[in-house]
Structures are given as C-alpha cells and as structure tokens.
XYZ file of N, CA and C in Angstrom:
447
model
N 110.582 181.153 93.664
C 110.754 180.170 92.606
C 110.014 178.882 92.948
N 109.881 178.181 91.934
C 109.097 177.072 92.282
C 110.239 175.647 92.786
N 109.163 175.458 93.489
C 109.724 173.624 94.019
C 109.971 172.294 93.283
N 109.477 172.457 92.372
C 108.968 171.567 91.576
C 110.127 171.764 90.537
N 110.130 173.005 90.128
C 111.585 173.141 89.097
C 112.677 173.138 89.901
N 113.023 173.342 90.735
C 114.018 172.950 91.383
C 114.804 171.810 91.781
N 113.929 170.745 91.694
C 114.731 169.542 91.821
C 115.322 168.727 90.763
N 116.261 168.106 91.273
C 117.310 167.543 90.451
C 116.473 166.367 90.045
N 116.482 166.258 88.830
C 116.083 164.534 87.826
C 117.105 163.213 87.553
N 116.852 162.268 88.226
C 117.416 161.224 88.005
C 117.584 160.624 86.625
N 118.484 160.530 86.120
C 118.498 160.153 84.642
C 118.437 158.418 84.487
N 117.421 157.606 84.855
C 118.248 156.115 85.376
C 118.859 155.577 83.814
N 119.690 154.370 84.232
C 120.439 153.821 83.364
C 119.750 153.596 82.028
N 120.119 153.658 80.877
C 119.202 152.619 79.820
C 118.732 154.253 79.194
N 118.897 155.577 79.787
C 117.826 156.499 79.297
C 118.797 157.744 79.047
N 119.000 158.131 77.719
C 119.803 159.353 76.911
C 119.206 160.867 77.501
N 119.672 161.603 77.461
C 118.740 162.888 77.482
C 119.706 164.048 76.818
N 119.679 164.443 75.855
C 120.335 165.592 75.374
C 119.911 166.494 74.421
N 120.626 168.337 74.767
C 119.670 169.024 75.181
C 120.811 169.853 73.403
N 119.935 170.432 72.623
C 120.531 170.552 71.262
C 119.703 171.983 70.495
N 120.413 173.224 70.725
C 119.136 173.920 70.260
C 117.755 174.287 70.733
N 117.656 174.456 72.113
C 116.203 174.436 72.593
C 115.592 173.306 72.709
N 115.542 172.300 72.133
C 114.805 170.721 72.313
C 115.523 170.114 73.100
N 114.800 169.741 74.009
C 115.221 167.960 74.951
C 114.882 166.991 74.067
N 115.999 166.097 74.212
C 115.337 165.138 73.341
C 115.856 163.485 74.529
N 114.815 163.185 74.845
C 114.819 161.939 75.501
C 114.940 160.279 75.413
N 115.849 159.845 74.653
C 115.610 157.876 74.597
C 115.724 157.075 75.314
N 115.112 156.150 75.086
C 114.893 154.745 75.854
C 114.489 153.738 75.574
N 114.608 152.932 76.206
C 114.629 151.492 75.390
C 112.989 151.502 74.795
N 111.641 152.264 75.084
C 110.666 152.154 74.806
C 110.526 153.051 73.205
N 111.598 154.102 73.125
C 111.180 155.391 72.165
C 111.696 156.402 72.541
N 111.598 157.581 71.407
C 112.215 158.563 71.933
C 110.662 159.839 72.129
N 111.401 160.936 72.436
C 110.379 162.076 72.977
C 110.556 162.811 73.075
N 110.163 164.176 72.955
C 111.090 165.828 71.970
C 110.571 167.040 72.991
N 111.053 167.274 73.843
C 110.086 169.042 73.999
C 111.047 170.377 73.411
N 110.448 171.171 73.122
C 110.770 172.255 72.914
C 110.710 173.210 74.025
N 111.639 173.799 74.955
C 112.219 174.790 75.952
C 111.671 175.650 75.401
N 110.633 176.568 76.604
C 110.486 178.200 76.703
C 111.387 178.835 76.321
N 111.822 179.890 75.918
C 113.157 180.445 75.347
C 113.468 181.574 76.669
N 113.199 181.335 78.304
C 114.030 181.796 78.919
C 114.560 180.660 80.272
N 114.188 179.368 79.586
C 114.971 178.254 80.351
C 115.842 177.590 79.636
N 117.004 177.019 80.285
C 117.767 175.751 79.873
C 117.678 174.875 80.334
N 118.040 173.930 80.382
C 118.575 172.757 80.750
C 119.847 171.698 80.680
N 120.451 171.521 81.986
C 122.052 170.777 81.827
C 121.966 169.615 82.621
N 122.170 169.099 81.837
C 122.426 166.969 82.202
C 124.129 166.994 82.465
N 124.080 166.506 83.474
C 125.542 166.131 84.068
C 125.449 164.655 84.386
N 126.362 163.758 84.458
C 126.721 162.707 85.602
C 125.297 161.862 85.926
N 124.562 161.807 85.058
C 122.948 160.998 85.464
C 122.334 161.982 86.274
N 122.011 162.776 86.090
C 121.598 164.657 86.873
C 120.794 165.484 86.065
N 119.670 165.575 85.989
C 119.201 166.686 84.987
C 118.531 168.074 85.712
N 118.802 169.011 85.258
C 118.191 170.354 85.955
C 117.643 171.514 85.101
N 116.752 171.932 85.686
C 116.135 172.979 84.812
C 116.317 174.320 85.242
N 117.376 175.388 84.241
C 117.497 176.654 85.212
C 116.585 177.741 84.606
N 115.898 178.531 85.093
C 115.479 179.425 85.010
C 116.017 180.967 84.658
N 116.165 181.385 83.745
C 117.216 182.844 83.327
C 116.657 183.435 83.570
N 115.461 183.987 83.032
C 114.833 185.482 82.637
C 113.974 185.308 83.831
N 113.852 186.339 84.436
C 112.966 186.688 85.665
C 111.595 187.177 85.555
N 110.808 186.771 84.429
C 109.801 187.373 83.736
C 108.492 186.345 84.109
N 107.422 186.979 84.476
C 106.251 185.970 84.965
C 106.164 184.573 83.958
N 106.169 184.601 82.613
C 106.317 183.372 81.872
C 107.087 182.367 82.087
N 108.509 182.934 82.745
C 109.808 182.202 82.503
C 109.373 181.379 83.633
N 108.932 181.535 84.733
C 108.705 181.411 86.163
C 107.780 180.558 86.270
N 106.691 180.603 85.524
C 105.568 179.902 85.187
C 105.885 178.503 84.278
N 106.997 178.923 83.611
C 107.299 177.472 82.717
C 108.183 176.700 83.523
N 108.703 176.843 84.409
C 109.807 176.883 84.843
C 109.609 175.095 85.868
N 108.892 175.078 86.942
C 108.227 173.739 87.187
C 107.476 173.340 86.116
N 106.698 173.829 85.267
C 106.072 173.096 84.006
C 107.063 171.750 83.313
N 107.677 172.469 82.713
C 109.189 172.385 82.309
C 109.906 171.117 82.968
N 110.361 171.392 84.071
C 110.663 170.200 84.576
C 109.762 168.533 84.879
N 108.553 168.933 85.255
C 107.190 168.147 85.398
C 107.259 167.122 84.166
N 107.140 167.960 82.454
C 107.213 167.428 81.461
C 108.470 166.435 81.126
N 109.362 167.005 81.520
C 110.692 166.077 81.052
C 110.675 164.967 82.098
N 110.469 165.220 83.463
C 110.207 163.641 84.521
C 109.389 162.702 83.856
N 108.183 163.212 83.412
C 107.067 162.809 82.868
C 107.727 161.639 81.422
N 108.409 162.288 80.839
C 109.155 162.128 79.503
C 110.234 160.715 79.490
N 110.833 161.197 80.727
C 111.774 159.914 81.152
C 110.933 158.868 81.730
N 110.273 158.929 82.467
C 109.784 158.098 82.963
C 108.806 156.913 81.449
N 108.404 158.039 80.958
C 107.528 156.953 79.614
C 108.331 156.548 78.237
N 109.756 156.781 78.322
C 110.602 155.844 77.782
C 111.331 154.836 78.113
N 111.378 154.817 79.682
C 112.023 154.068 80.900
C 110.692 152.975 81.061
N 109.706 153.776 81.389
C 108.470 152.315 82.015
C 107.344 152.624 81.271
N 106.989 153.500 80.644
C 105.674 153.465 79.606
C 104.509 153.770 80.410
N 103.517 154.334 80.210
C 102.313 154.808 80.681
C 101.138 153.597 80.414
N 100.373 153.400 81.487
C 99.189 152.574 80.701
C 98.001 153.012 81.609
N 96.889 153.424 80.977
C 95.382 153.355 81.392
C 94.113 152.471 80.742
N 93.473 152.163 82.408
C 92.691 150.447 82.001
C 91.124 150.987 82.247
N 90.495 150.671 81.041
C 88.947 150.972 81.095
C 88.107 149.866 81.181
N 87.294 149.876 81.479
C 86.039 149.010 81.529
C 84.786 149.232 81.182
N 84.102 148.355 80.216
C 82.688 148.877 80.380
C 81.963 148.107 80.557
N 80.754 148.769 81.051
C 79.920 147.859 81.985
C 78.336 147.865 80.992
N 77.815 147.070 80.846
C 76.432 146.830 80.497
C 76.247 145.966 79.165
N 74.887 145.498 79.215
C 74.361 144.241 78.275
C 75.050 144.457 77.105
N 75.671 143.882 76.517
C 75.717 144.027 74.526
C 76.904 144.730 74.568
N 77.978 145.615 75.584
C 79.293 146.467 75.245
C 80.191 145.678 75.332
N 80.676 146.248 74.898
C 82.327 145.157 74.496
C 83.025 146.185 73.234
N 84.731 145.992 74.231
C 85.593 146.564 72.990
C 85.927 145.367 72.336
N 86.421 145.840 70.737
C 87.084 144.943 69.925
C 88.139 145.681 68.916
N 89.477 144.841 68.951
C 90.076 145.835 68.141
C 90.625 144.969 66.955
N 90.398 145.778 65.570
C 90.135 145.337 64.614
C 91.176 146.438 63.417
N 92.649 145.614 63.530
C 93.924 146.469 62.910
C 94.365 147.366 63.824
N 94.271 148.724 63.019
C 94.661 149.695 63.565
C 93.420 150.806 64.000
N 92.289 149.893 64.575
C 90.878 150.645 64.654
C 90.514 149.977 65.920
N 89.389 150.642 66.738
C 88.954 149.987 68.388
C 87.271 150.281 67.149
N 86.425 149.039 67.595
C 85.132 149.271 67.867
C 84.645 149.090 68.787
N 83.697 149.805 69.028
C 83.361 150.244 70.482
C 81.727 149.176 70.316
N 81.207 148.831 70.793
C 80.099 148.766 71.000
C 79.140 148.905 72.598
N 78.172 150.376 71.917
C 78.104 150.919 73.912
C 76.381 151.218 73.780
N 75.791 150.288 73.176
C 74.204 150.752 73.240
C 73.606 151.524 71.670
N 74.138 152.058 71.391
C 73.954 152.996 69.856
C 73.575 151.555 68.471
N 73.010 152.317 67.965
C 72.458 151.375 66.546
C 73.486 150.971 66.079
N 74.676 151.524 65.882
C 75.491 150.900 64.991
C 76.945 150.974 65.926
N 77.921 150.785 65.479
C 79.332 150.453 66.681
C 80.041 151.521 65.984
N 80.410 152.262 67.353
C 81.326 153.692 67.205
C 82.797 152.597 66.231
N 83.548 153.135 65.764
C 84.706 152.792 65.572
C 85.656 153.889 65.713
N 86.523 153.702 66.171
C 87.644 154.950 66.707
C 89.012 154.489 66.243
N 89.811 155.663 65.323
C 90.984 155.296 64.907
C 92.079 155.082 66.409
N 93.215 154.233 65.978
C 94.121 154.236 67.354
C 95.228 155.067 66.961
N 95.702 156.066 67.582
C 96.272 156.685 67.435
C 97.926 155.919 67.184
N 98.721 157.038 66.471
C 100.467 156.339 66.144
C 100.970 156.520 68.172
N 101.646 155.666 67.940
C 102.336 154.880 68.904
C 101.509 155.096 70.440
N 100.106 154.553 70.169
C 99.525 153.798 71.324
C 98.866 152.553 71.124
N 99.261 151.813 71.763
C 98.773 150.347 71.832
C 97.907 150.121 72.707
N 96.949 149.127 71.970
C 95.807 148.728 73.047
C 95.822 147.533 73.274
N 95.249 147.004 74.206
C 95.049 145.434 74.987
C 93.584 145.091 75.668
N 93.281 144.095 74.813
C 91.794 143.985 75.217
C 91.719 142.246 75.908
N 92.160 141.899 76.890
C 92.212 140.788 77.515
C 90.618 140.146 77.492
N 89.638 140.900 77.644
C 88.509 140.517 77.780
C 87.476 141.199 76.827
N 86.462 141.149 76.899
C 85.443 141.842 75.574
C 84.920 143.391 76.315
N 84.960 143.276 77.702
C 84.605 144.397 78.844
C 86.133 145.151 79.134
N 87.350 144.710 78.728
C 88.297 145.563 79.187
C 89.419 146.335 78.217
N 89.954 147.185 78.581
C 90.687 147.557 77.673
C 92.051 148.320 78.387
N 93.287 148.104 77.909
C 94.304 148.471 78.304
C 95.118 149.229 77.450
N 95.348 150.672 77.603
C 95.740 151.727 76.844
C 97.217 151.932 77.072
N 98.127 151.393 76.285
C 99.651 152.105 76.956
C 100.436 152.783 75.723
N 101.257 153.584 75.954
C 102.180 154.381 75.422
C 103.085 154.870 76.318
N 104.158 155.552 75.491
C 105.364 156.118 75.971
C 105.037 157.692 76.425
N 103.695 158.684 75.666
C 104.071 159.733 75.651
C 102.620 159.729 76.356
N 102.595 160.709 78.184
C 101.613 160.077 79.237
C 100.189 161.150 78.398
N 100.625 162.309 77.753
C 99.570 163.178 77.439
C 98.361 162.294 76.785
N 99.788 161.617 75.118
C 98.853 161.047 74.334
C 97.761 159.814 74.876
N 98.673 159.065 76.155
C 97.524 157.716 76.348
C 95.897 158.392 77.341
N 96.630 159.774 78.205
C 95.472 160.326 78.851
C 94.336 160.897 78.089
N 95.249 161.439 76.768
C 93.795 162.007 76.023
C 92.493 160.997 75.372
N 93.704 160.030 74.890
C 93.227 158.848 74.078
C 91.447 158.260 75.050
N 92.334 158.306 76.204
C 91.230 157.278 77.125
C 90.210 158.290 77.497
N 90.342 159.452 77.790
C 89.051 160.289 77.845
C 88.709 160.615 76.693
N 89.183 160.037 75.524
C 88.159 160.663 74.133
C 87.584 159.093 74.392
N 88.135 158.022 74.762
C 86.638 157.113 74.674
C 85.773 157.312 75.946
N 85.977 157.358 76.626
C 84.838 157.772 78.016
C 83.818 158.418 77.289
C-alpha cells in the first residue's frame, strides 16, 4: 500500500471537511472545494483527523489511493492559506497589465496577447515586469501560469 495514503491529515482550525455521497467537500475561510472519490475509497474525518481508506484491492483502487489523499491535503491547504505563483518577464517593451477581468500581455509580437483570467484566480501586478498569480484551487493557479509561459 502506499505511504502517502496512509497518513493521517490534519484538519487545522477555521477548515470544514465533510464527506456526503462520494464528494469531499472542503471550507475555509478562503472558499470551498469539491472532489469526487474513486468508487473503491472512502474517507472518515474524526476529531480534526482525516483518512483515506482503501476497500477494493484492485490495481485502480491502489493507484487512487495516495492520489486521493495528495488531492484533499492539497485542497485544505488552499482554503486554509491559498496558492500563489510569481512570474516575471524580462526584456525591452514587456510588461503585464491587467485590464478588468483580462491580463494583456505585451512580449515582442505586433499586437498584445490578451488572456482571459480565469473564475476565482486573482492576479497582482506590483510592477509592469511582475505578476502574482493566487488562488485557492493549486491545479487551477499551476495551469493558469504555464498557459502564460
């Protein structure tokens, strides 16, 4: 069995977790956050305790099984403290600017990329060269920042 599913999750204060039908569903003072359970794991929250058990003995179950747990740490943690990734760009004439609910990019090209911002990620542009990507949910801010790279 794996290591990784095996360990017990700290639930810290301030952060809900309850488990209803196959979905985790996670809150916190930042937002809430939903997974949907493999259908041969559970999961039981006790006493600020969360654990992921493994039923079915089947290569999938086994395979989701640290997945599974990984995601929900992952989950608490970005309603508890929020995810953020910081870009920079470097050269003559680039600079982000964000303009509503839109980033324009300007990176050398004739005209300025503009890129929608996705629902519930926020950006921070302290400088015209920097940019600060945060959200609650760690997938959405990781994808976000390698679709601008």
């Amino acid at each position: 069995m794996s290591r990784i599913g095996k360990r017990i999750l700290e639930v810290p204060t301030g952060v809900t977790v309850t488990v209803e039908e196959g979905i985790v569903k996670v809150a916190g003072s930042k937002g809430t956050l939903e997974l949907k359970l493999h259908e041969g794991l559970t999961v039981s929250v006790e006493e600020g305790k969360l654990s992921v058990n493994c039923d079915k003995e089947d290569k999938q179950s086994k395979s989701m099984y640290g997945t599974t747990n990984a995601l929900i740490s992952n989950m608490i943690t970005g309603v508890s403290k929020g995810y953020e990734k910081g870009l920079e760009i470097i050269g003559v004439g680039y600079r982000f600017q964000i303009k509503g609910k839109e980033l324009v990019v300007s990176a050398g090209y004739s005209n300025p990329v503009i890129v929608k911002i996705p629902e519930n990620i926020t950006l921070e542009s302290p400088s015209n060269t920097e940019l600060f990507i945060r959200g609650i949910d760690k997938q959405k801010v990781g994808q976000f920042a390698a679709e601008l790279r």
